[in-house]
Amino acid sequence: MKPDRAERSADAIRELIVTGRLTPGQRLSEQSVSESLDVSRNTLREAFRILVHEGLLVRRPNAGVAVAKPALADIVDIYRVRRLIEVPVLAAGDPAHPGARMMRDAVDAALAARLGGDWRDIAAANMRFHSGIVALAGSPRLDRVHANLSAELRLSFGLLGDNGAFFDGFVDRNAGLLRRFLAGDADGAAADLNRYLADSERTLQTMVDDAGAADAADTVGQ
């Protein structure tokens, strides 16, 4: 079944979130978004409804629709689901599967982005790397679940602002994990991934918590 225009519009908005072009808390104008996607207001409202249901957008009384702003509890749940999906998929993965090519391409893109000093491109490549892991399962339904999860995760990253150090730290870990997987040690790669996700979660929680505390201090000081 082909997706309808509302679903395609929701996909386009989701991609804007994943690539960081829409940020947490950003208000969305129906007019500007409908014009940029070349869809009617009714189609866009249906797309908004889909994304509100997924938790990527929120409706605010008398203020329209805005991009969601994840809380620390959301981050904990996102990583819980990531571990449930990514770790066993990688452990059962086949290095000859096309998903492995997605992982290789993502590592190459991240290394190139690091040379260019563009943390947004590094973040986007990191998201594609993990999408490649999930693609190893060969399940379109799992891919869809992970796509939504990736968008929620990207919103969590958006809470950090222009902090490239967080993303740069995982470029080499992605490369090392990939080497181990391609060498035929899927179980070892999965164990590395489990530790990787735990480290990522702890670091993200700390940085988001610190960013929130700094924002609160600035507000009190005004």
Coordinates of C-alpha atoms in Angstrom, one line a residue:
M1 CA 0.0 0.0 0.0
K2 CA 1.4 3.4 -1.0
P3 CA 1.5 6.1 1.7
D4 CA -1.0 8.9 1.2
R5 CA -0.1 12.6 1.0
A6 CA -0.5 13.1 4.8
E7 CA 1.8 10.2 5.6
R8 CA 4.4 11.5 3.1
S9 CA 4.2 14.9 4.6
A10 CA 4.6 13.4 8.1
D11 CA 7.7 11.5 6.7
A12 CA 9.1 14.8 5.4
I13 CA 8.6 16.6 8.7
R14 CA 10.1 13.7 10.6
E15 CA 13.2 13.9 8.4
L16 CA 13.5 17.6 9.2
I17 CA 13.6 16.6 12.9
V18 CA 16.1 13.8 12.4
T19 CA 18.5 16.1 10.5
G20 CA 18.2 18.8 13.1
R21 CA 16.5 21.4 10.9
L22 CA 13.5 21.5 13.3
T23 CA 14.5 21.9 17.0
P24 CA 12.8 21.2 20.3
G25 CA 10.1 23.7 21.2
Q26 CA 10.1 25.3 17.7
R27 CA 6.6 26.5 16.7
L28 CA 5.4 25.4 13.3
S29 CA 3.4 27.7 11.0
E30 CA 0.8 25.9 9.1
Q31 CA 1.1 28.4 6.2
S32 CA 4.9 28.1 5.8
V33 CA 5.1 24.4 6.3
S34 CA 2.2 23.7 3.9
E35 CA 3.9 25.9 1.3
S36 CA 7.3 24.3 1.7
L37 CA 5.8 20.8 1.4
D38 CA 3.4 21.9 -1.3
V39 CA 0.4 20.4 0.4
S40 CA -3.0 21.7 1.5
R41 CA -3.7 22.8 5.0
N42 CA -6.0 19.9 5.5
T43 CA -3.3 17.4 4.5
L44 CA -0.8 19.2 6.7
R45 CA -3.2 19.0 9.7
E46 CA -3.5 15.3 9.2
A47 CA 0.3 15.0 9.1
F48 CA 0.5 17.0 12.3
R49 CA -2.0 14.7 13.9
I50 CA 0.1 11.7 13.0
L51 CA 3.2 13.3 14.5
V52 CA 1.4 14.4 17.6
H53 CA 0.3 10.8 18.1
E54 CA 3.9 9.7 17.8
G55 CA 5.1 12.3 20.4
L56 CA 7.2 14.3 17.9
L57 CA 4.9 17.3 17.9
V58 CA 2.7 18.8 20.6
R59 CA -0.5 21.0 20.4
R60 CA -0.4 24.0 22.6
P61 CA -3.7 25.8 23.6
N62 CA -4.1 29.0 21.6
A63 CA -0.5 28.5 20.2
G64 CA -0.8 25.9 17.5
V65 CA 1.6 23.1 17.0
A66 CA 5.3 22.9 18.1
V67 CA 8.1 20.4 18.0
A68 CA 8.2 18.3 21.2
K69 CA 10.8 18.9 23.9
P70 CA 11.8 15.6 25.5
A71 CA 12.2 15.2 29.2
L72 CA 14.9 13.1 31.0
A73 CA 12.3 10.3 31.5
D74 CA 11.8 10.3 27.7
I75 CA 15.5 9.8 27.2
V76 CA 15.6 6.9 29.6
D77 CA 12.7 5.2 27.7
I78 CA 14.2 5.9 24.3
Y79 CA 17.5 4.2 25.2
R80 CA 15.6 1.3 26.8
V81 CA 13.8 0.6 23.5
R82 CA 17.0 1.2 21.5
R83 CA 18.8 -1.6 23.5
L84 CA 15.8 -3.9 23.0
I85 CA 16.0 -3.4 19.2
E86 CA 19.5 -2.7 18.2
V87 CA 21.6 -5.1 20.3
P88 CA 19.8 -8.4 19.4
V89 CA 19.5 -7.3 15.7
L90 CA 23.3 -6.7 15.5
A91 CA 24.0 -10.0 17.3
A92 CA 22.0 -11.9 14.7
G93 CA 23.2 -9.7 11.8
D94 CA 24.9 -10.9 8.6
P95 CA 27.9 -8.7 7.4
A96 CA 26.8 -9.5 3.8
H97 CA 23.4 -7.8 4.4
P98 CA 22.8 -4.4 2.7
G99 CA 22.4 -2.9 6.2
A100 CA 26.1 -3.4 6.6
R101 CA 26.7 -1.1 3.6
M102 CA 24.5 1.5 5.3
M103 CA 26.7 1.2 8.4
R104 CA 29.9 1.6 6.3
D105 CA 28.6 4.6 4.4
A106 CA 27.6 6.2 7.6
V107 CA 31.0 5.7 9.2
D108 CA 32.7 7.2 6.1
A109 CA 30.3 10.2 6.2
A110 CA 30.9 10.8 9.9
L111 CA 34.7 10.7 9.4
A112 CA 34.4 13.2 6.5
A113 CA 32.1 15.4 8.6
R114 CA 34.6 15.4 11.4
L115 CA 37.3 16.7 9.1
G116 CA 34.9 19.5 8.1
G117 CA 34.1 20.2 11.7
D118 CA 30.3 19.9 11.1
W119 CA 28.7 18.3 14.1
R120 CA 25.3 18.3 12.6
D121 CA 26.5 16.1 9.8
I122 CA 28.3 13.9 12.3
A123 CA 25.0 13.6 14.2
A124 CA 23.1 12.8 11.0
A125 CA 25.6 10.1 10.0
N126 CA 25.4 8.6 13.5
M127 CA 21.6 8.3 13.1
R128 CA 22.1 6.6 9.7
F129 CA 24.6 4.2 11.3
H130 CA 22.1 3.0 13.8
S131 CA 19.4 2.8 11.1
G132 CA 21.8 0.5 9.2
I133 CA 22.0 -1.7 12.3
V134 CA 18.2 -2.0 12.4
A135 CA 18.1 -2.6 8.7
L136 CA 20.0 -5.9 9.3
A137 CA 16.8 -7.4 10.5
G138 CA 15.1 -7.0 7.1
S139 CA 11.9 -5.8 8.8
P140 CA 10.0 -2.8 7.3
R141 CA 7.9 -2.6 10.5
L142 CA 11.0 -2.5 12.7
D143 CA 12.5 0.1 10.4
R144 CA 9.4 2.3 10.9
V145 CA 9.5 2.0 14.7
H146 CA 13.2 2.9 14.7
A147 CA 12.6 5.9 12.4
N148 CA 10.2 7.4 14.9
L149 CA 12.6 6.5 17.7
S150 CA 15.5 8.2 15.9
A151 CA 13.4 11.4 15.5
E152 CA 12.7 11.4 19.2
L153 CA 16.4 10.8 19.9
R154 CA 17.4 13.7 17.6
L155 CA 15.1 16.0 19.6
S156 CA 16.9 14.9 22.7
F157 CA 20.2 15.8 21.0
G158 CA 18.7 19.2 20.1
L159 CA 18.5 20.1 23.8
L160 CA 22.3 20.2 23.9
G161 CA 22.6 23.1 21.5
D162 CA 25.8 23.5 19.5
N163 CA 27.7 20.8 21.4
G164 CA 29.8 18.8 18.9
A165 CA 31.9 17.0 21.5
F166 CA 29.0 14.6 22.3
F167 CA 28.7 13.4 18.7
D168 CA 32.4 13.4 17.9
G169 CA 33.1 11.0 20.8
F170 CA 31.1 8.3 19.1
V171 CA 32.6 8.4 15.6
D172 CA 35.5 6.1 16.5
R173 CA 33.2 3.8 18.5
N174 CA 31.0 3.4 15.5
A175 CA 34.1 2.6 13.3
G176 CA 35.4 0.1 15.8
L177 CA 32.0 -1.6 16.3
L178 CA 31.7 -1.9 12.5
R179 CA 35.2 -3.5 12.1
R180 CA 34.3 -6.1 14.7
F181 CA 31.0 -6.9 13.1
L182 CA 32.5 -7.2 9.6
A183 CA 35.2 -9.4 11.0
G184 CA 32.5 -11.9 11.9
D185 CA 32.3 -11.2 15.6
A186 CA 28.6 -10.2 15.8
D187 CA 28.3 -11.2 19.4
G188 CA 31.3 -9.1 20.4
A189 CA 30.0 -6.2 18.4
A190 CA 26.6 -6.5 20.1
A191 CA 28.3 -6.5 23.5
D192 CA 30.2 -3.3 22.5
L193 CA 27.0 -1.7 21.3
N194 CA 25.3 -2.5 24.6
R195 CA 28.1 -0.7 26.5
Y196 CA 28.1 2.1 23.9
L197 CA 24.4 2.8 24.3
A198 CA 24.7 2.8 28.1
D199 CA 27.6 5.3 27.9
S200 CA 25.7 7.4 25.4
E201 CA 22.6 7.5 27.7
R202 CA 24.5 8.5 30.8
T203 CA 26.4 11.2 28.9
L204 CA 23.2 12.6 27.3
Q205 CA 21.3 12.6 30.6
T206 CA 24.1 14.5 32.3
M207 CA 24.5 17.1 29.6
V208 CA 20.7 17.6 29.2
D209 CA 20.4 17.9 33.0
D210 CA 23.3 20.4 33.1
A211 CA 21.8 22.4 30.2
G212 CA 18.4 22.6 32.0
A213 CA 20.1 23.7 35.2
A214 CA 22.0 26.5 33.3
D215 CA 18.8 27.6 31.6
A216 CA 17.0 27.8 35.0
A217 CA 19.9 29.8 36.5
D218 CA 19.7 32.2 33.6
T219 CA 16.0 32.6 34.1
V220 CA 16.4 33.3 37.8
G221 CA 19.1 35.8 37.1
Q222 CA 17.0 37.9 34.7

